XYZ file of C-alpha atoms in Angstrom:
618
model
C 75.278 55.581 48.809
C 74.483 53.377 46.001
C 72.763 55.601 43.520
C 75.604 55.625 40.868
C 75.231 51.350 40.681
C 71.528 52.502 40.124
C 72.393 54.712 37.242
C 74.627 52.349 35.720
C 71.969 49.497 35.988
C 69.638 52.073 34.070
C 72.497 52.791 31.527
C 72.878 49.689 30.776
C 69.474 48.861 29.730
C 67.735 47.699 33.160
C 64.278 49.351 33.315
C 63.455 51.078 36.446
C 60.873 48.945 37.958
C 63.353 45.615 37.645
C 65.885 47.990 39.325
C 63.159 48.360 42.325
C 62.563 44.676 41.937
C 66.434 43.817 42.578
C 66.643 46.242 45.502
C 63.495 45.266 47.146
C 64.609 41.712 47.315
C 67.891 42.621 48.310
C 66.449 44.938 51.522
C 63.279 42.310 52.066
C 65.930 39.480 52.849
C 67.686 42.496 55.073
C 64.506 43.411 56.742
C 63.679 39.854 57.419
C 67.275 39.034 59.019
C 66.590 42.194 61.210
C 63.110 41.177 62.561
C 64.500 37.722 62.930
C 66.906 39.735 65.623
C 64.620 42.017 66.768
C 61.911 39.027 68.129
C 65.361 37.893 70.354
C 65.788 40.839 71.759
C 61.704 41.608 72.333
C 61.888 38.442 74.274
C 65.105 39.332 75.864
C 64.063 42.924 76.801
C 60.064 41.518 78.453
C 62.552 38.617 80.277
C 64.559 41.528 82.003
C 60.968 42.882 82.546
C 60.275 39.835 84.349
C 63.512 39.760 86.712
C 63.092 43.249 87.332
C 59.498 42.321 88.596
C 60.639 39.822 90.498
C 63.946 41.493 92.232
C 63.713 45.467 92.184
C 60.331 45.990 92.043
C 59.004 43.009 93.733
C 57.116 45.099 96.333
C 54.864 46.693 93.523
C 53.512 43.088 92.076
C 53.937 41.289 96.424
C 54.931 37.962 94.532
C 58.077 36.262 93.123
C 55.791 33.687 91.030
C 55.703 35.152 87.477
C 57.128 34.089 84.495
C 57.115 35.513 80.739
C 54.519 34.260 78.690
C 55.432 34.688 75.081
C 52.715 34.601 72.395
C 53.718 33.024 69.231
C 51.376 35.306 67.209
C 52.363 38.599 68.933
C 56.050 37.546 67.539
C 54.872 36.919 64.462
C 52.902 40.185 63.812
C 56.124 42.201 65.349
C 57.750 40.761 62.540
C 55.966 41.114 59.784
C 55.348 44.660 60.908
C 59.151 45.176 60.835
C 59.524 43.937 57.431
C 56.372 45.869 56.248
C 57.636 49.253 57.134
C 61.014 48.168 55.880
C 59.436 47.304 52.584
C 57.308 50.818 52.101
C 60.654 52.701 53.248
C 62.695 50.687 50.825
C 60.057 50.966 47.628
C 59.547 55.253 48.304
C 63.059 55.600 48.112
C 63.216 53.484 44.674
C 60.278 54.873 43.082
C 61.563 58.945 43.910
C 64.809 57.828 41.985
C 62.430 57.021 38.899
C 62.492 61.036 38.328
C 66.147 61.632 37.876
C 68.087 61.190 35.159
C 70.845 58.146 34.340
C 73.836 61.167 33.528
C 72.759 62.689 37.353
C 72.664 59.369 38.745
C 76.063 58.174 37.387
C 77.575 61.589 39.062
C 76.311 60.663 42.080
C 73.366 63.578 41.952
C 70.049 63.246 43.349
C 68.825 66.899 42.611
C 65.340 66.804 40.129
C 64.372 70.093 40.765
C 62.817 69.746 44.221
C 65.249 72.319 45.456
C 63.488 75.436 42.786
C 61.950 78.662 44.265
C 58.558 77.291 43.041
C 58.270 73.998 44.120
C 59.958 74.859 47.882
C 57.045 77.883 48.471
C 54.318 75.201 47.006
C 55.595 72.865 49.627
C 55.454 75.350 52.394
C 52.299 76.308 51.704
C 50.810 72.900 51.649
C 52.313 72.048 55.160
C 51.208 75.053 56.161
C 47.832 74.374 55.858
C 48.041 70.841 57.201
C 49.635 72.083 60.362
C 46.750 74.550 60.307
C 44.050 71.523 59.914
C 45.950 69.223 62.865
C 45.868 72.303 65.046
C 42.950 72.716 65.283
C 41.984 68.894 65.277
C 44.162 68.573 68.456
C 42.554 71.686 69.853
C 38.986 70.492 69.413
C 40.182 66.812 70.576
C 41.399 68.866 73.856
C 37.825 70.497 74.290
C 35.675 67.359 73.842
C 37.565 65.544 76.254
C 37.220 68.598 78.793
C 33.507 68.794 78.166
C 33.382 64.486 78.741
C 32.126 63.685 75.088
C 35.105 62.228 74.507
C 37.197 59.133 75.943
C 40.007 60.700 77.995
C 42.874 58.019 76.489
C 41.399 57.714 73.336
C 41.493 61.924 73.278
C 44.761 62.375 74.590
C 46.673 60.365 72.270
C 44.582 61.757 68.982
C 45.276 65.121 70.787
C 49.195 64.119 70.993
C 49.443 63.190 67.910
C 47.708 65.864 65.849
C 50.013 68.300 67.558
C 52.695 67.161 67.104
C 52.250 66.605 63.648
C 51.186 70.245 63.073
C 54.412 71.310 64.850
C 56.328 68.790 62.384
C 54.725 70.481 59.520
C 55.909 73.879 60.782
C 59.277 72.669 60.547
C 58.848 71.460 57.658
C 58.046 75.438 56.251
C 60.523 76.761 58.094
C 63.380 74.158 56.511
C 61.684 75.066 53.089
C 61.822 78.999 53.418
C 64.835 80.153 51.228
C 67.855 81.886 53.181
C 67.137 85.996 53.054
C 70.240 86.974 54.565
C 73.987 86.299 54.190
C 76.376 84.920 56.852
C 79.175 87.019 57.632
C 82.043 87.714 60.200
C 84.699 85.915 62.097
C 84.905 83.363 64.646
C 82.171 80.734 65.897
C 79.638 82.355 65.543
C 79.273 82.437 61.522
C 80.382 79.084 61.658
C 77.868 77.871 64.238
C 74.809 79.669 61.936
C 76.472 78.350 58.590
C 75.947 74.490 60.144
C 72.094 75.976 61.255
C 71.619 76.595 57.875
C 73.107 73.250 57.063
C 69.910 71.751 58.302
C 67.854 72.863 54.766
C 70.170 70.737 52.780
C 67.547 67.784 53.206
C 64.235 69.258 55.032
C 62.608 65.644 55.070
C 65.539 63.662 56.557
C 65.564 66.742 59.324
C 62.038 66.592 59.884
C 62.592 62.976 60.734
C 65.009 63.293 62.979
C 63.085 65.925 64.690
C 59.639 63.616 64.457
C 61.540 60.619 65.971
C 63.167 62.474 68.711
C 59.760 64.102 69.788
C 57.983 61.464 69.821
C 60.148 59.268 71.661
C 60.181 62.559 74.286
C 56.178 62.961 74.224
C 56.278 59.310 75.038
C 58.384 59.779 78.468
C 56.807 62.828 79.824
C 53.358 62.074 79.592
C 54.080 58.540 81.042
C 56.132 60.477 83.574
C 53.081 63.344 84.225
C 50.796 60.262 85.394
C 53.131 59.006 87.965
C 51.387 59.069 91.283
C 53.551 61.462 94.153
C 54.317 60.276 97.485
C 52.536 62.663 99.204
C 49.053 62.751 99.959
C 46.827 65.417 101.529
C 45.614 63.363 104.547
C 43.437 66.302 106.214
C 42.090 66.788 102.716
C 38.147 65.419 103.052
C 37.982 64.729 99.525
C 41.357 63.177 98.980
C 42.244 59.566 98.640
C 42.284 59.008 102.292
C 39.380 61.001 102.598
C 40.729 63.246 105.789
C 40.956 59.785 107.896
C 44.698 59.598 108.921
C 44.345 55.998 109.873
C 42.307 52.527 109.503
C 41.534 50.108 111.491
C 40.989 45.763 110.577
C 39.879 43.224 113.052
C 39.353 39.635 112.620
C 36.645 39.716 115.511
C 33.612 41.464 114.739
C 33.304 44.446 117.109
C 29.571 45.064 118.158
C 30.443 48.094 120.372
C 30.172 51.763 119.201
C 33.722 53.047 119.886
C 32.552 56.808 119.719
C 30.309 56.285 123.175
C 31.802 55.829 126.556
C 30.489 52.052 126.861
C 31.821 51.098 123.691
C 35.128 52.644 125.018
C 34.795 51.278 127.812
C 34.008 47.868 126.669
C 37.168 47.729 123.873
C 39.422 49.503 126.711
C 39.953 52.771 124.769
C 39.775 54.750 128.172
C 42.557 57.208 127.262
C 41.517 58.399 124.047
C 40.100 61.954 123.899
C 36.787 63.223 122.184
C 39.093 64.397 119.002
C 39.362 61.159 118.044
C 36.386 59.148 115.984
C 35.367 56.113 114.479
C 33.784 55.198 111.169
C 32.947 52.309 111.366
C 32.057 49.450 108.084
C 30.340 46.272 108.247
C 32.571 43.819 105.990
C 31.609 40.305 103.775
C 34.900 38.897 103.438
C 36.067 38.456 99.627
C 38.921 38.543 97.492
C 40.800 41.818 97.515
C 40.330 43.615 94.101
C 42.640 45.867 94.217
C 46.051 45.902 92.284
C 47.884 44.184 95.193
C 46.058 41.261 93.692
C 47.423 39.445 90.597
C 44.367 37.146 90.655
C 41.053 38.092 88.934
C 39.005 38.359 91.960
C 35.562 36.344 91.477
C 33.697 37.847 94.874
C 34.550 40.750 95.877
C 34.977 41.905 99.388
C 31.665 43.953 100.332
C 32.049 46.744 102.649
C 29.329 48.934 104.144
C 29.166 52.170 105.830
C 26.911 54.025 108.282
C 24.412 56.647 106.596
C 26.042 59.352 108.840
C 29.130 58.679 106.321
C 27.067 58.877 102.906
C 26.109 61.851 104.589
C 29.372 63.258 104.614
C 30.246 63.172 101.422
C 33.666 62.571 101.662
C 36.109 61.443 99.199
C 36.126 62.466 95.392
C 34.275 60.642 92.863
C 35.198 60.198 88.626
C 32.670 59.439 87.695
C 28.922 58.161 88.622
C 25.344 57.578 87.253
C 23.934 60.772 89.333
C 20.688 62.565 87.855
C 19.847 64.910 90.440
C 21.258 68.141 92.042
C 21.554 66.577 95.296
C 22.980 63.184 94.063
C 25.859 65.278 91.867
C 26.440 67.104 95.062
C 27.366 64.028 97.212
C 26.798 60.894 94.980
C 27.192 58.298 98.255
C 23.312 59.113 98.139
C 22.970 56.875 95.086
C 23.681 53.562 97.646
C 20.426 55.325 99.409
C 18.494 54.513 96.459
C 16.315 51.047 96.144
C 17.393 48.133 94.310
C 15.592 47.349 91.591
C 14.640 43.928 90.062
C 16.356 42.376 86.998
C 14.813 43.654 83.649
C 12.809 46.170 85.160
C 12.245 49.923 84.710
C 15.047 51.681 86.306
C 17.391 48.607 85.857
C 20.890 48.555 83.721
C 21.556 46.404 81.124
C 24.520 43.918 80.241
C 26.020 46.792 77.577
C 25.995 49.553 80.558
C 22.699 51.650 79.376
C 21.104 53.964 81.731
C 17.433 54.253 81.686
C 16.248 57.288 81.598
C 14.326 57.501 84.931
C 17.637 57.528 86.463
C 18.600 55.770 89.773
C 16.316 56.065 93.009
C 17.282 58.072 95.470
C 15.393 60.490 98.317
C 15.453 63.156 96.068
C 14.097 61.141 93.075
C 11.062 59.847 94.102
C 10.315 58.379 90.628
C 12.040 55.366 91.619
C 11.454 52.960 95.028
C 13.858 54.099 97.895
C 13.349 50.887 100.011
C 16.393 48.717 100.684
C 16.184 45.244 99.395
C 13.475 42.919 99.332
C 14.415 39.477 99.732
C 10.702 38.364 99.279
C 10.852 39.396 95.698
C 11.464 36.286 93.577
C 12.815 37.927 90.835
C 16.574 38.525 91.616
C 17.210 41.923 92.852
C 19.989 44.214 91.538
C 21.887 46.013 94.327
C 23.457 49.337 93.992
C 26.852 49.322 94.787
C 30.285 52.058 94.351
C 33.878 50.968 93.464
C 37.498 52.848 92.904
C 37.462 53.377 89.582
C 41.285 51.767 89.319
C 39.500 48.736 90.466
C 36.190 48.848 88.551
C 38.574 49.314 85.202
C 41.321 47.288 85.842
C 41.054 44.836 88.203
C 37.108 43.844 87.757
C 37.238 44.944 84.244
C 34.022 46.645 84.566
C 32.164 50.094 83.204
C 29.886 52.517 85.147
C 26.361 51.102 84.841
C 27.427 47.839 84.522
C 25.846 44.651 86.266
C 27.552 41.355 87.531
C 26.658 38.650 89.620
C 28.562 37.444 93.016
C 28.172 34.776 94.763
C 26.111 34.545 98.059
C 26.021 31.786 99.349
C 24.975 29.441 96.239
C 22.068 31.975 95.140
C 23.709 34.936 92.875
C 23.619 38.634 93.552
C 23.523 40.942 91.029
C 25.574 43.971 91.726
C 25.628 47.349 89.963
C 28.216 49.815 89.771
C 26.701 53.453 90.414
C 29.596 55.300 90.909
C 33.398 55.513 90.532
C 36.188 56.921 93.464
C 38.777 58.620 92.280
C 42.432 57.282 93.344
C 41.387 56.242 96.629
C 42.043 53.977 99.980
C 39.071 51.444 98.971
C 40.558 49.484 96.223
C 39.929 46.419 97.234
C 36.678 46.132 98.021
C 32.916 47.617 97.133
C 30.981 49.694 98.994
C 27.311 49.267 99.732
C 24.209 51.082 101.838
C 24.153 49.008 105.714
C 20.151 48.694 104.747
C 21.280 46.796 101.617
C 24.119 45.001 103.565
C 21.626 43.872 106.750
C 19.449 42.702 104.260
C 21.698 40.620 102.392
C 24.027 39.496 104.933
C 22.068 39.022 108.381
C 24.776 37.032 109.438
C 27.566 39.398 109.611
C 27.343 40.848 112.654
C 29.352 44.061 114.209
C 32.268 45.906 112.269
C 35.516 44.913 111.196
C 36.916 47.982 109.820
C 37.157 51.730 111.027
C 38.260 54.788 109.694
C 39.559 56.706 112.423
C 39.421 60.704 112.287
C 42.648 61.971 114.638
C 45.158 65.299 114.543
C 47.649 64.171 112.245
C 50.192 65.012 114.942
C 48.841 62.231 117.093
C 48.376 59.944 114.583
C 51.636 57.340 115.356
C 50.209 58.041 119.482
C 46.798 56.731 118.670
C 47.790 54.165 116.507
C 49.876 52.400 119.291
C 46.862 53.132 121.627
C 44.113 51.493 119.453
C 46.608 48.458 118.727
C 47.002 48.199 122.089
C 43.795 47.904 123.809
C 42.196 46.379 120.884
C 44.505 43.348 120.705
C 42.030 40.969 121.954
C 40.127 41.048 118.511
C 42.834 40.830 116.833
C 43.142 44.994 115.738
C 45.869 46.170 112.853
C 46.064 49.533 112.626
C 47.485 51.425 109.224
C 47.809 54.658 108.264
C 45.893 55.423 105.372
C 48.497 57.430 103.157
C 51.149 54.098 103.540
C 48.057 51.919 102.089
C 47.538 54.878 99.125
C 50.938 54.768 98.747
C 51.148 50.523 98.618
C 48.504 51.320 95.386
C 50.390 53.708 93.693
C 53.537 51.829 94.066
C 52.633 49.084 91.750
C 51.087 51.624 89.267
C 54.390 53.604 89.370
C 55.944 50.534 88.442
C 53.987 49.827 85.357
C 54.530 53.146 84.465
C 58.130 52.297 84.652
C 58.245 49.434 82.627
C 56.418 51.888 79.689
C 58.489 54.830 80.479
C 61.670 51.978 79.886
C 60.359 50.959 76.601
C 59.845 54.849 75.702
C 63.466 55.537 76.449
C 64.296 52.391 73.972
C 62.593 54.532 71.305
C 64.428 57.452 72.225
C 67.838 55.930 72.028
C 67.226 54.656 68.738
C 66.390 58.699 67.532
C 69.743 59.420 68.459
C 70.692 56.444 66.843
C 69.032 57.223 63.543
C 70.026 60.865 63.981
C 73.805 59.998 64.043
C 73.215 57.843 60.775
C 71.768 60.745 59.097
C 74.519 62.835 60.297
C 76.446 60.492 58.433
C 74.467 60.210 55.264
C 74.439 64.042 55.164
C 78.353 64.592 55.649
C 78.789 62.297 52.608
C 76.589 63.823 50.583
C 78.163 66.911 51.132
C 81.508 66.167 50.706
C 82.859 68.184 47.787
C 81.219 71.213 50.212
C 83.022 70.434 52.150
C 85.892 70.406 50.628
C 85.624 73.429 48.850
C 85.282 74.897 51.937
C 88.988 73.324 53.008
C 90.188 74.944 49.786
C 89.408 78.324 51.342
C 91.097 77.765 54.303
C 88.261 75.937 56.843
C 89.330 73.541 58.910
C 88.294 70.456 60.434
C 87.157 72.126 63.739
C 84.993 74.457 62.099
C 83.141 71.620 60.102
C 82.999 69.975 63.851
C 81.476 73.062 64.867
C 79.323 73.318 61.888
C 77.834 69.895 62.180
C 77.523 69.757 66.234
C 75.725 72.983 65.916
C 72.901 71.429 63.226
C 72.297 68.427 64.834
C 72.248 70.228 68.729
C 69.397 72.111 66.840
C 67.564 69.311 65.803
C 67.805 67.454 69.412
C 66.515 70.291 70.669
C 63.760 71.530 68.741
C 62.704 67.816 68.872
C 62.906 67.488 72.548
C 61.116 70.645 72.704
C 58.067 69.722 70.547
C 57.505 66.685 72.143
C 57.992 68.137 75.472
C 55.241 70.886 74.824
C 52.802 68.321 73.263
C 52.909 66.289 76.167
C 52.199 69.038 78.130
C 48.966 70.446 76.324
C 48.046 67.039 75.663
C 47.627 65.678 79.296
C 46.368 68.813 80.766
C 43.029 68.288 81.434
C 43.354 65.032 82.411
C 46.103 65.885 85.060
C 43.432 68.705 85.741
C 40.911 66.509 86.049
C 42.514 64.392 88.806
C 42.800 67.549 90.903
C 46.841 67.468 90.574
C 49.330 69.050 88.255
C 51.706 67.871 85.927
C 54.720 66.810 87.199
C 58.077 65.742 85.586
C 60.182 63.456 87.968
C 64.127 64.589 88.287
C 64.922 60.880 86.370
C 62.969 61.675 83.518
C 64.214 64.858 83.015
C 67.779 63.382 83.340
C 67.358 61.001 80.960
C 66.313 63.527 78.492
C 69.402 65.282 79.267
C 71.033 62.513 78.687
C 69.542 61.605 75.246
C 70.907 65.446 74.110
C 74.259 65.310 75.105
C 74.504 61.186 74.002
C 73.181 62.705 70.541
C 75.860 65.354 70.245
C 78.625 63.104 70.632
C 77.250 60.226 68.553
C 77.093 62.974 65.993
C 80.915 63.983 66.785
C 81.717 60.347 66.326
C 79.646 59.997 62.658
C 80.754 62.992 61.541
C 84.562 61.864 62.567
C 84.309 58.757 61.146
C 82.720 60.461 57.642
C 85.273 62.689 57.323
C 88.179 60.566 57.891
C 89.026 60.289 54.153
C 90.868 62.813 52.296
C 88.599 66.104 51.033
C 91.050 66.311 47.374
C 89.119 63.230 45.847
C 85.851 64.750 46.366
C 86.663 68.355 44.668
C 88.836 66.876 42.015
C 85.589 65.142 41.204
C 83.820 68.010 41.172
């Protein structure tokens, strides 16, 4: 808008560089003004964060008592960021003016010869061979993270973002090809492919549009694709409930076996059928480490099953330190395994490395398989198994990786040997009963059961067991409402990033509508030789709706279908597919139509002047 003042600076004597000079000052102070804004509304979009945390979504976090903690230095880096990218923006514009002339500039004219036959196909061939080269990057990012030689996050992101700049960089040939057919006939349709063809008249500022829109999109839907659903497979053995409809918590100790007839007799469960069974888990009460916690939980609650259980194999693991056939099979078998002493063969470092013998177990008979040995005065290291949620987030742990607990004033060392996937024991760790009797002689009986029932009974025998076991104090919950009370508060979080991704894709409209603008001014003596022929203002409507309804959707579309190859395996991984909530896909609907009519409005509010001035100037 302000290239003839930069020509006339240059005619005058002015050399380019003090030109750049001038206009980088002039858009630093801007840039610094605009960061200055931008901290006040960071602070006043994480404070909404904060109510919404503590109103709407206060059963995901169970607490009213947060506040917003704002970091001086996080507010300082935003801004200097801000006015960073400003600056580089601000200096490649400058510096590409360096190449045209002072006559061009004084006519307004921006045109150096970037437009010939030769330099457009040299351009298209060079992005075609980067989108070649990021193709396949993103591919072979894709495979590695498959094939677990790769980090999963640190994978899917490079995998995002390689593909969708190789699908950037094939709109960027396709903008550059030169037109091999002319536009002919009457009524919309010419009109609607003239304002297509619009879209070459700057490649780059269409390429952005297109990069900030899908980006902004890939943003939402793969935030979206790792929202947990509502419903869970309860009959599923290897599910998050693990096929066990319902749980069972005491505060008294039971010491009865409720599968027999005494110990149904004794804990007046008279009326319950042989269908119905017990799994019962000796418990060391802890802190919960689960996500219902907003406290960093310093012991743990220990839980430990029967053998019959390990036995099982139920439930689904991520990940674990399993070396044999039998222990990849069903890797409860690694609690079987003997503890081993701090420092010794067999034993795991502080960094999380494996030796090579592997873990003990019955079917590796390299190691010890006996249970713990208290009489061994070098501190023992337990084996023990976590959710992986948990383990990463909560106890900010890796597989392999040792801590200490307390026990009553003498430490145990603990050792993580294998990772749950997305399931009911979040809040506590799970151990062998040889280990736990060792340990703990003092906790006596169970305190928490995992009752196998016909999911058609399971509200019938629910009642029942709270009923006759109220004199120990039972509380009986069904396990999908307690998998569900887990992925609540990681829905929210998701929400809170899937808010902030929406943010970025309401400012690509935004920035689409100003290049609407910048384009419809550039293009006004077009324009208006095309009102000299007898166009009117509806057809330019037409014309420019049609370009920009292009660009929305091509970008919506690329970062839709990165998203999609990009997460993938890991949705694949989890055992579920990749969903796409009914909000998320209205809000991208949303984002198209609010960018047609923001372009309506810029392209209104550009052409509101009279055309004559523009082709008398011509």
């Amino acid at each position: 808008q302000r290239v003839r003042e930069v020509g006339l600076l240059r005619a005058v004597g002015f050399h380019p560089s003090t030109v750049r000079r001038l206009f980088m000052t002039e858009g630093l102070l801007l840039s610094v003004v605009g960061s200055a804004v931008g901290v006040l509304g960071a602070i006043g979009y994480a404070s909404l964060l904060m109510i919404a945390l503590r109103t709407w979504w206060v059963d995901a976090v169970g607490t009213t008592a947060i506040t917003l903690h704002v970091s001086g230095t996080s507010l300082v880096a935003g801004a200097v960021g801000g006015v960073a990218a400003a600056a580089v923006c601000i200096w490649c514009t400058l510096r590409s003016l360096a190449r045209v002339s002072e006559r061009s500039l004084l006519a307004g004219q921006l045109e150096v010869g970037d437009g010939s036959k030769g330099h457009a196909s040299t351009s298209a061939r060079r992005f075609s061979y980067a989108a070649g080269v990021l193709a396949i990057l993103g591919v072979g990012l894709l495979v590695a993270s498959a094939a677990g030689k790769l980090d999963g996050t640190g994978a899917f992101f490079g995998a995002g973002t390689a593909l969708l700049g190789a699908s950037l960089c094939l709109v960027a040939v396709v903008l550059r090809r030169p037109p091999r057919t002319a536009i002919g006939g009457h009524g919309w349709q010419p009109v609607s492919r003239l304002g297509l063809r619009n879209s070459t008249f700057r490649p780059g500022r269409s390429v952005l549009s297109v990069a900030v829109v899908a980006s902004a999109t890939f943003i939402l839907i793969s935030v979206d694709a790792f929202r947990r659903g509502a419903g869970v497979a309860i009959d599923d053995p290897h599910s998050g409930t693990g096929g066990y409809p319902l749980l069972v918590e005491t505060l008294v100790p039971v010491v009865h076996d409720p599968n027999t007839p005494e110990g149904r007799e004794a804990l007046n469960l008279f009326s319950l059928d042989s269908s119905v069974r017990f799994e019962p888990f000796r418990v060391l009460p802890g802190d919960d480490a689960s996500c219902l916690n907003l406290y960093e939980p310093r012991n743990p609650r220990i839980m430990a099953p029967t053998d019959a259980f390990l036995s099982a194999g139920r439930f689904a693991f991520q990940e674990s330190l399993a070396s044999t056939d039998a222990e990849r099979a069903n890797p409860w078998l690694l609690l079987e395994g003997g503890t081993t002493s701090q420092g010794s063969p067999g034993s795991v470092g502080s960094q999380g490395s494996v030796s090579s013998q592997g873990p003990a177990s019955a079917a590796n008979p390299s190691n010890p398989v006996n249970p713990v040995n208290l009489v061994n005065p070098v501190n023992p290291v337990v084996p023990v198994i976590a959710d992986a949620n948990s383990m990463t987030y909560v106890l900010h742990r890796r597989l392999g990786e040792e801590f200490e607990v307390a026990n009553g004033g003498r430490p145990l060392r603990l050792r993580i040997v294998g990772a749950l996937r997305d399931s009911i024991f979040q809040g506590e760790l799970l151990m062998s009963q040889a280990n736990f009797r060792k340990l703990f002689p003092n906790q006596e009986g169970y305190r928490f059961f995992l009752v196998q029932a016909p999911p058609a009974r399971a509200e019938a025998v629910a009642a029942e067991i709270e009923g006759a076991m109220s004199d120990v104090g039972a509380l009986v919950s069904a396990t999908a409402v307690r998998l569900a009370e887990f992925h609540k508060v990681e829905n929210t979080y998701l929400s809170t990033f899937q808010t902030l991704g929406g943010l970025g894709l309401l400012l690509g409209t935004v920035g689409l509508a100003t290049v609407v603008v910048r384009n419809v001014l550039e293009r006004r003596r077009e324009l208006a030789l095309l009102a000299a022929i007898g166009y009117r203002r509806r057809h330019f409507l037409l014309m420019i709706v049609s370009e920009n309804a292009v660009l929305l959707a091509v970008g919506l579309a690329i970062g839709a279908i990165c998203a999609g190859l990009a997460i993938a395996p890991a949705v694949a991984a989890r055992g579920g597919r990749i969903p796409f909530t009914s909000g998320g896909a209205l809000l991208l609907f949303a984002v198209f139509i609010t960018g047609l009519l923001s372009s309506l409005v810029a392209t209104r509010a550009a052409m509101g002047g009279p055309l004559l001035a523009s082709l008398r100037s011509e």
